[in-house]
PDB file of C-alpha atoms in Angstrom:
ATOM      1  CA  GLU A   1      19.591  20.611  13.168  1.00 78.00           C
ATOM      2  CA  PRO A   2      21.469  17.341  13.805  1.00 79.00           C
ATOM      3  CA  GLU A   3      20.072  14.315  12.034  1.00 93.00           C
ATOM      4  CA  VAL A   4      20.421  10.563  11.779  1.00 97.00           C
ATOM      5  CA  THR A   5      22.147   9.519   8.562  1.00 97.00           C
ATOM      6  CA  GLN A   6      21.813   6.161   6.865  1.00 98.00           C
ATOM      7  CA  THR A   7      23.733   4.520   4.045  1.00 97.00           C
ATOM      8  CA  PRO A   8      23.127   3.279   1.471  1.00 97.00           C
ATOM      9  CA  SER A   9      19.783   4.749   0.505  1.00 97.00           C
ATOM     10  CA  HIS A  10      19.032   1.687  -1.623  1.00 97.00           C
ATOM     11  CA  GLN A  11      20.578  -1.778  -1.472  1.00 97.00           C
ATOM     12  CA  VAL A  12      19.841  -4.541  -3.957  1.00 97.00           C
ATOM     13  CA  THR A  13      21.049  -8.010  -2.959  1.00 96.00           C
ATOM     14  CA  GLN A  14      20.664 -11.575  -4.106  1.00 97.00           C
ATOM     15  CA  MET A  15      18.759 -13.883  -1.779  1.00 97.00           C
ATOM     16  CA  GLY A  16      21.121 -15.665   0.593  1.00 97.00           C
ATOM     17  CA  GLN A  17      23.692 -12.901   0.591  1.00 97.00           C
ATOM     18  CA  GLU A  18      24.715 -10.915   3.631  1.00 97.00           C
ATOM     19  CA  VAL A  19      23.929  -7.206   3.885  1.00 98.00           C
ATOM     20  CA  ILE A  20      25.113  -4.526   6.264  1.00 97.00           C
ATOM     21  CA  LEU A  21      23.075  -1.381   6.717  1.00 98.00           C
ATOM     22  CA  ARG A  22      24.827   1.575   8.245  1.00 97.00           C
ATOM     23  CA  CYS A  23      23.656   4.408  10.447  1.00 97.00           C
ATOM     24  CA  VAL A  24      25.230   7.372  12.165  1.00 97.00           C
ATOM     25  CA  PRO A  25      22.999   8.358  15.091  1.00 96.00           C
ATOM     26  CA  ILE A  26      22.839  11.889  16.470  1.00 95.00           C
ATOM     27  CA  SER A  27      26.062  12.430  18.396  1.00 91.00           C
ATOM     28  CA  ASN A  28      24.730  13.061  21.905  1.00 90.00           C
ATOM     29  CA  HIS A  29      22.087  10.345  21.731  1.00 93.00           C
ATOM     30  CA  LEU A  30      22.554   7.228  23.826  1.00 92.00           C
ATOM     31  CA  TYR A  31      19.823   4.874  22.559  1.00 94.00           C
ATOM     32  CA  PHE A  32      19.782   3.478  19.056  1.00 95.00           C
ATOM     33  CA  TYR A  33      17.117   1.509  17.226  1.00 96.00           C
ATOM     34  CA  TRP A  34      16.366  -0.335  14.025  1.00 98.00           C
ATOM     35  CA  TYR A  35      12.869  -0.511  12.581  1.00 98.00           C
ATOM     36  CA  ARG A  36      11.477  -2.147   9.487  1.00 98.00           C
ATOM     37  CA  GLN A  37       8.634  -0.956   7.275  1.00 97.00           C
ATOM     38  CA  ILE A  38       7.320  -3.206   4.547  1.00 95.00           C
ATOM     39  CA  LEU A  39       5.871  -1.124   1.725  1.00 91.00           C
ATOM     40  CA  GLY A  40       2.581   0.452   2.719  1.00 87.00           C
ATOM     41  CA  GLN A  41       2.571  -1.085   6.179  1.00 91.00           C
ATOM     42  CA  LYS A  42       3.328   0.045   9.692  1.00 92.00           C
ATOM     43  CA  VAL A  43       6.702   0.643  11.253  1.00 96.00           C
ATOM     44  CA  GLU A  44       7.877  -2.468  13.122  1.00 96.00           C
ATOM     45  CA  PHE A  45      10.393  -2.451  15.958  1.00 95.00           C
ATOM     46  CA  LEU A  46      13.406  -4.687  15.481  1.00 97.00           C
ATOM     47  CA  VAL A  47      15.930  -3.875  18.187  1.00 96.00           C
ATOM     48  CA  SER A  48      17.119  -1.252  20.643  1.00 94.00           C
ATOM     49  CA  PHE A  49      20.749  -0.793  21.682  1.00 94.00           C
ATOM     50  CA  TYR A  50      22.245   0.962  24.671  1.00 92.00           C
ATOM     51  CA  ASN A  51      25.655   0.992  26.271  1.00 90.00           C
ATOM     52  CA  ASN A  52      27.060  -1.324  23.603  1.00 91.00           C
ATOM     53  CA  GLU A  53      24.526  -4.060  24.052  1.00 93.00           C
ATOM     54  CA  ILE A  54      21.050  -5.011  22.912  1.00 95.00           C
ATOM     55  CA  SER A  55      18.411  -3.601  25.229  1.00 92.00           C
ATOM     56  CA  GLU A  56      15.294  -5.110  23.657  1.00 93.00           C
ATOM     57  CA  LYS A  57      14.532  -7.089  20.529  1.00 94.00           C
ATOM     58  CA  SER A  58      11.372  -8.198  18.789  1.00 93.00           C
ATOM     59  CA  GLU A  59      10.379 -11.587  17.435  1.00 93.00           C
ATOM     60  CA  ILE A  60      11.402 -10.393  13.983  1.00 94.00           C
ATOM     61  CA  PHE A  61      14.996  -9.982  15.163  1.00 96.00           C
ATOM     62  CA  ASP A  62      16.025 -13.630  14.910  1.00 94.00           C
ATOM     63  CA  ASP A  63      19.467 -15.227  14.602  1.00 95.00           C
ATOM     64  CA  GLN A  64      19.851 -13.881  11.063  1.00 96.00           C
ATOM     65  CA  PHE A  65      20.066 -10.347  12.423  1.00 97.00           C
ATOM     66  CA  SER A  66      22.811  -8.704  14.418  1.00 97.00           C
ATOM     67  CA  VAL A  67      23.711  -5.171  15.419  1.00 97.00           C
ATOM     68  CA  GLU A  68      27.019  -3.610  16.215  1.00 95.00           C
ATOM     69  CA  ARG A  69      28.547  -0.298  17.139  1.00 92.00           C
ATOM     70  CA  PRO A  70      31.985  -0.803  15.598  1.00 87.00           C
ATOM     71  CA  ASP A  71      33.280   2.641  16.544  1.00 87.00           C
ATOM     72  CA  GLY A  72      32.151   5.788  18.297  1.00 79.00           C
ATOM     73  CA  SER A  73      29.820   6.946  15.560  1.00 88.00           C
ATOM     74  CA  ASN A  74      28.471   4.088  13.429  1.00 93.00           C
ATOM     75  CA  PHE A  75      25.641   1.689  14.257  1.00 96.00           C
ATOM     76  CA  THR A  76      25.107  -1.223  11.901  1.00 97.00           C
ATOM     77  CA  LEU A  77      22.448  -3.825  11.177  1.00 98.00           C
ATOM     78  CA  LYS A  78      23.624  -7.057   9.569  1.00 98.00           C
ATOM     79  CA  ILE A  79      21.360  -9.603   7.951  1.00 97.00           C
ATOM     80  CA  ARG A  80      23.343 -12.788   7.534  1.00 95.00           C
ATOM     81  CA  SER A  81      21.465 -14.694   4.859  1.00 94.00           C
ATOM     82  CA  THR A  82      18.780 -12.561   3.275  1.00 96.00           C
ATOM     83  CA  LYS A  83      15.346 -13.866   2.324  1.00 96.00           C
ATOM     84  CA  LEU A  84      12.836 -12.420  -0.097  1.00 96.00           C
ATOM     85  CA  GLU A  85      10.649 -11.345   2.823  1.00 95.00           C
ATOM     86  CA  ASP A  86      13.462  -9.165   4.174  1.00 97.00           C
ATOM     87  CA  SER A  87      12.677  -6.683   1.394  1.00 97.00           C
ATOM     88  CA  ALA A  88      11.573  -3.520   3.194  1.00 97.00           C
ATOM     89  CA  MET A  89      12.609  -0.042   4.231  1.00 98.00           C
ATOM     90  CA  TYR A  90      14.911  -0.166   7.240  1.00 98.00           C
ATOM     91  CA  PHE A  91      14.973   2.871   9.491  1.00 98.00           C
ATOM     92  CA  CYS A  92      17.581   3.667  12.077  1.00 98.00           C
ATOM     93  CA  ALA A  93      16.554   5.943  14.941  1.00 97.00           C
ATOM     94  CA  SER A  94      18.154   7.396  18.021  1.00 96.00           C
ATOM     95  CA  SER A  95      17.030   9.107  21.199  1.00 94.00           C
ATOM     96  CA  VAL A  96      18.679  11.036  23.984  1.00 93.00           C
ATOM     97  CA  GLY A  97      17.356   8.831  26.740  1.00 87.00           C
ATOM     98  CA  TYR A  98      15.453   5.629  27.247  1.00 82.00           C
ATOM     99  CA  SER A  99      13.100   4.109  24.708  1.00 67.00           C
ATOM    100  CA  GLY A 100      10.112   6.098  25.916  1.00 79.00           C
ATOM    101  CA  GLN A 101      11.579   9.362  24.728  1.00 87.00           C
ATOM    102  CA  PRO A 102      11.049  10.883  21.267  1.00 92.00           C
ATOM    103  CA  GLN A 103      13.022   9.157  18.562  1.00 94.00           C
ATOM    104  CA  HIS A 104      14.719  10.747  15.571  1.00 96.00           C
ATOM    105  CA  PHE A 105      14.607   8.686  12.412  1.00 97.00           C
ATOM    106  CA  GLY A 106      16.992   8.554   9.492  1.00 97.00           C
ATOM    107  CA  ASP A 107      15.840   8.613   5.870  1.00 97.00           C
ATOM    108  CA  GLY A 108      16.005   4.828   5.696  1.00 97.00           C
ATOM    109  CA  THR A 109      17.630   2.201   3.499  1.00 98.00           C
ATOM    110  CA  ARG A 110      15.409   0.508   0.959  1.00 98.00           C
ATOM    111  CA  LEU A 111      16.493  -3.147   0.852  1.00 98.00           C
ATOM    112  CA  SER A 112      15.452  -5.137  -2.193  1.00 97.00           C
ATOM    113  CA  ILE A 113      16.125  -8.877  -2.198  1.00 97.00           C
ATOM    114  CA  LEU A 114      16.107 -10.587  -5.591  1.00 96.00           C
TER     115      LEU A 114
ATOM    116  CA  GLY B   1       2.252  -8.835  23.199  1.00 76.00           C
ATOM    117  CA  GLN B   2       1.334  -5.192  23.101  1.00 81.00           C
ATOM    118  CA  GLN B   3      -0.832  -4.181  20.162  1.00 90.00           C
ATOM    119  CA  VAL B   4      -1.760  -0.722  18.972  1.00 94.00           C
ATOM    120  CA  MET B   5      -4.711  -0.332  16.631  1.00 95.00           C
ATOM    121  CA  GLN B   6      -5.391   2.791  14.635  1.00 97.00           C
ATOM    122  CA  ILE B   7      -8.420   3.894  12.614  1.00 97.00           C
ATOM    123  CA  PRO B   8      -9.265   4.817   9.993  1.00 97.00           C
ATOM    124  CA  GLN B   9      -6.668   3.343   7.666  1.00 96.00           C
ATOM    125  CA  TYR B  10      -7.351   5.962   4.986  1.00 97.00           C
ATOM    126  CA  GLN B  11      -9.046   9.355   5.059  1.00 97.00           C
ATOM    127  CA  HIS B  12      -9.729  11.675   2.148  1.00 97.00           C
ATOM    128  CA  VAL B  13     -10.845  15.197   3.016  1.00 97.00           C
ATOM    129  CA  GLN B  14     -11.421  18.417   1.137  1.00 97.00           C
ATOM    130  CA  GLU B  15      -9.012  21.165   2.031  1.00 97.00           C
ATOM    131  CA  GLY B  16     -10.462  23.071   4.954  1.00 98.00           C
ATOM    132  CA  GLU B  17     -12.278  20.085   6.456  1.00 98.00           C
ATOM    133  CA  ASP B  18     -11.314  18.603   9.797  1.00 98.00           C
ATOM    134  CA  PHE B  19      -9.602  15.242  10.287  1.00 97.00           C
ATOM    135  CA  THR B  20      -9.340  12.860  13.227  1.00 98.00           C
ATOM    136  CA  THR B  21      -7.436   9.625  13.723  1.00 98.00           C
ATOM    137  CA  TYR B  22      -7.900   7.326  16.700  1.00 98.00           C
ATOM    138  CA  CYS B  23      -5.497   5.001  18.404  1.00 98.00           C
ATOM    139  CA  ASN B  24      -6.176   2.172  20.879  1.00 97.00           C
ATOM    140  CA  SER B  25      -3.722   0.073  22.826  1.00 95.00           C
ATOM    141  CA  SER B  26      -4.296  -3.407  24.198  1.00 93.00           C
ATOM    142  CA  THR B  27      -2.323  -2.445  27.304  1.00 93.00           C
ATOM    143  CA  THR B  28      -1.917   0.619  29.495  1.00 94.00           C
ATOM    144  CA  LEU B  29       0.800   2.867  28.147  1.00 95.00           C
ATOM    145  CA  SER B  30       3.496   4.879  29.878  1.00 93.00           C
ATOM    146  CA  ASN B  31       3.299   7.388  27.069  1.00 94.00           C
ATOM    147  CA  ILE B  32       2.093   7.744  23.526  1.00 96.00           C
ATOM    148  CA  GLN B  33       3.899   9.472  20.701  1.00 97.00           C
ATOM    149  CA  TRP B  34       2.641  10.682  17.350  1.00 98.00           C
ATOM    150  CA  TYR B  35       4.678  10.683  14.178  1.00 98.00           C
ATOM    151  CA  LYS B  36       4.016  11.950  10.670  1.00 98.00           C
ATOM    152  CA  GLN B  37       5.447  10.275   7.608  1.00 96.00           C
ATOM    153  CA  ARG B  38       5.293  12.109   4.301  1.00 96.00           C
ATOM    154  CA  PRO B  39       5.117   9.955   1.138  1.00 92.00           C
ATOM    155  CA  GLY B  40       8.568   8.515   0.540  1.00 91.00           C
ATOM    156  CA  GLY B  41       9.828   9.973   3.797  1.00 94.00           C
ATOM    157  CA  HIS B  42      10.674   8.852   7.284  1.00 96.00           C
ATOM    158  CA  PRO B  43       8.626   9.156  10.487  1.00 96.00           C
ATOM    159  CA  VAL B  44       8.981  12.575  12.073  1.00 97.00           C
ATOM    160  CA  PHE B  45       8.187  13.031  15.733  1.00 96.00           C
ATOM    161  CA  LEU B  46       5.258  15.349  16.424  1.00 97.00           C
ATOM    162  CA  ILE B  47       4.471  15.082  20.111  1.00 97.00           C
ATOM    163  CA  GLN B  48       4.520  12.924  23.222  1.00 96.00           C
ATOM    164  CA  LEU B  49       1.703  12.583  25.754  1.00 97.00           C
ATOM    165  CA  VAL B  50       2.442  11.230  29.202  1.00 95.00           C
ATOM    166  CA  LYS B  51      -0.327  12.121  31.636  1.00 96.00           C
ATOM    167  CA  SER B  52      -3.787  10.610  31.878  1.00 97.00           C
ATOM    168  CA  GLY B  53      -6.317  12.879  30.128  1.00 97.00           C
ATOM    169  CA  GLU B  54      -3.581  15.106  28.730  1.00 97.00           C
ATOM    170  CA  VAL B  55      -4.414  17.437  25.849  1.00 98.00           C
ATOM    171  CA  LYS B  56      -1.758  19.221  23.816  1.00 98.00           C
ATOM    172  CA  LYS B  57      -2.085  21.586  20.882  1.00 98.00           C
ATOM    173  CA  GLN B  58       0.269  22.461  18.073  1.00 97.00           C
ATOM    174  CA  LYS B  59      -1.340  25.149  15.935  1.00 97.00           C
ATOM    175  CA  ARG B  60      -4.169  23.308  14.112  1.00 98.00           C
ATOM    176  CA  LEU B  61      -3.298  19.909  15.655  1.00 98.00           C
ATOM    177  CA  THR B  62      -4.860  18.722  18.929  1.00 98.00           C
ATOM    178  CA  PHE B  63      -3.641  15.579  20.644  1.00 98.00           C
ATOM    179  CA  GLN B  64      -5.435  13.772  23.460  1.00 98.00           C
ATOM    180  CA  PHE B  65      -4.450  10.934  25.757  1.00 98.00           C
ATOM    181  CA  GLY B  66      -7.278   8.951  27.315  1.00 97.00           C
ATOM    182  CA  GLU B  67      -7.985   8.801  31.024  1.00 96.00           C
ATOM    183  CA  ALA B  68      -7.065   5.117  31.130  1.00 96.00           C
ATOM    184  CA  LYS B  69      -3.887   5.781  29.111  1.00 96.00           C
ATOM    185  CA  LYS B  70      -4.951   3.206  26.532  1.00 96.00           C
ATOM    186  CA  ASN B  71      -6.271   5.439  23.778  1.00 97.00           C
ATOM    187  CA  SER B  72      -5.353   8.623  22.012  1.00 98.00           C
ATOM    188  CA  SER B  73      -6.512  10.835  19.188  1.00 98.00           C
ATOM    189  CA  LEU B  74      -5.123  13.419  16.816  1.00 98.00           C
ATOM    190  CA  HIS B  75      -7.447  16.067  15.421  1.00 98.00           C
ATOM    191  CA  ILE B  76      -6.494  18.471  12.664  1.00 98.00           C
ATOM    192  CA  THR B  77      -8.667  21.543  12.188  1.00 98.00           C
ATOM    193  CA  ALA B  78      -9.081  23.028   8.719  1.00 98.00           C
ATOM    194  CA  THR B  79      -6.723  20.721   6.863  1.00 98.00           C
ATOM    195  CA  GLN B  80      -4.238  22.057   4.361  1.00 97.00           C
ATOM    196  CA  THR B  81      -2.456  20.283   1.499  1.00 96.00           C
ATOM    197  CA  THR B  82       0.715  20.339   3.594  1.00 96.00           C
ATOM    198  CA  ASP B  83      -1.003  17.995   6.071  1.00 97.00           C
ATOM    199  CA  VAL B  84      -0.847  15.147   3.551  1.00 97.00           C
ATOM    200  CA  GLY B  85       0.921  12.062   4.880  1.00 97.00           C
ATOM    201  CA  THR B  86       0.490   9.074   7.164  1.00 97.00           C
ATOM    202  CA  TYR B  87      -0.007   9.731  10.839  1.00 98.00           C
ATOM    203  CA  PHE B  88       1.185   7.049  13.226  1.00 97.00           C
ATOM    204  CA  CYS B  89       0.612   6.747  16.909  1.00 97.00           C
ATOM    205  CA  ALA B  90       3.255   4.817  18.816  1.00 96.00           C
ATOM    206  CA  GLY B  91       2.783   3.531  22.321  1.00 95.00           C
ATOM    207  CA  PHE B  92       5.447   2.855  24.897  1.00 92.00           C
ATOM    208  CA  SER B  93       4.914   0.706  27.961  1.00 86.00           C
ATOM    209  CA  GLY B  94       7.369  -0.011  30.719  1.00 79.00           C
ATOM    210  CA  SER B  95       6.716  -3.723  30.424  1.00 77.00           C
ATOM    211  CA  ALA B  96       7.354  -3.997  26.675  1.00 75.00           C
ATOM    212  CA  ARG B  97      10.147  -1.384  26.725  1.00 82.00           C
ATOM    213  CA  GLN B  98       9.755  -0.730  23.047  1.00 89.00           C
ATOM    214  CA  LEU B  99       7.801   1.641  20.873  1.00 92.00           C
ATOM    215  CA  THR B 100       4.860  -0.121  19.218  1.00 94.00           C
ATOM    216  CA  PHE B 101       3.495   1.683  16.198  1.00 95.00           C
ATOM    217  CA  GLY B 102      -0.108   1.723  15.113  1.00 96.00           C
ATOM    218  CA  SER B 103      -0.973   0.853  11.533  1.00 95.00           C
ATOM    219  CA  GLY B 104      -1.231   4.522  10.604  1.00 96.00           C
ATOM    220  CA  THR B 105      -3.869   6.708   8.972  1.00 97.00           C
ATOM    221  CA  GLN B 106      -3.056   7.886   5.492  1.00 97.00           C
ATOM    222  CA  LEU B 107      -4.470  11.385   5.003  1.00 98.00           C
ATOM    223  CA  THR B 108      -5.167  12.776   1.551  1.00 97.00           C
ATOM    224  CA  VAL B 109      -6.203  16.405   1.278  1.00 97.00           C
ATOM    225  CA  LEU B 110      -7.982  17.365  -1.919  1.00 95.00           C
ATOM    226  CA  PRO B 111      -7.489  20.982  -3.015  1.00 89.00           C
TER     227      PRO B 111
END
């Protein structure tokens, strides 16, 4: 069964540094998403992406965050200047159609900011 | 903004007992989805409900969507140790155009 893949599985970064989290969505999916889950808490929507542009974004997704689809397969989340509170699990997801359809999640990247 | 509340936060049951988690949205939803997240894992899609009053079953799991499309429930009959995990509801509304997750119910099944 096709799956969403994310790299790295764990990223440790000094506060203030830039990080890029990578995702390869399922190949025939058109909508891509990033979510954040702070340890033990709920899954929080960050951003959705369709047709090479941001479709929706939450209040969490401020100017420090950006997303990009640099080629036909990768989907990246960049955090420009990391803060301690950015420490969380970041999940990439994709869906065939619009946001209301079932989403397939990757295994996540655990981001630890020191 | 749209909020989705879920109760209870934790539930411990003996294997074989039933389990129910409830979800309430502050706004009318276009659909509601349920996901299961095993410890250390990622959310896995279980089901989507679209119609008012809809009821769907998957083996021992029964999902309901309220008549007003603002609440939903997941009921598991005769729990097994494989049911362990956190169950999240996630609501989608046309106005918000994003999936809003509930806080989840963490289910522990004691053998």
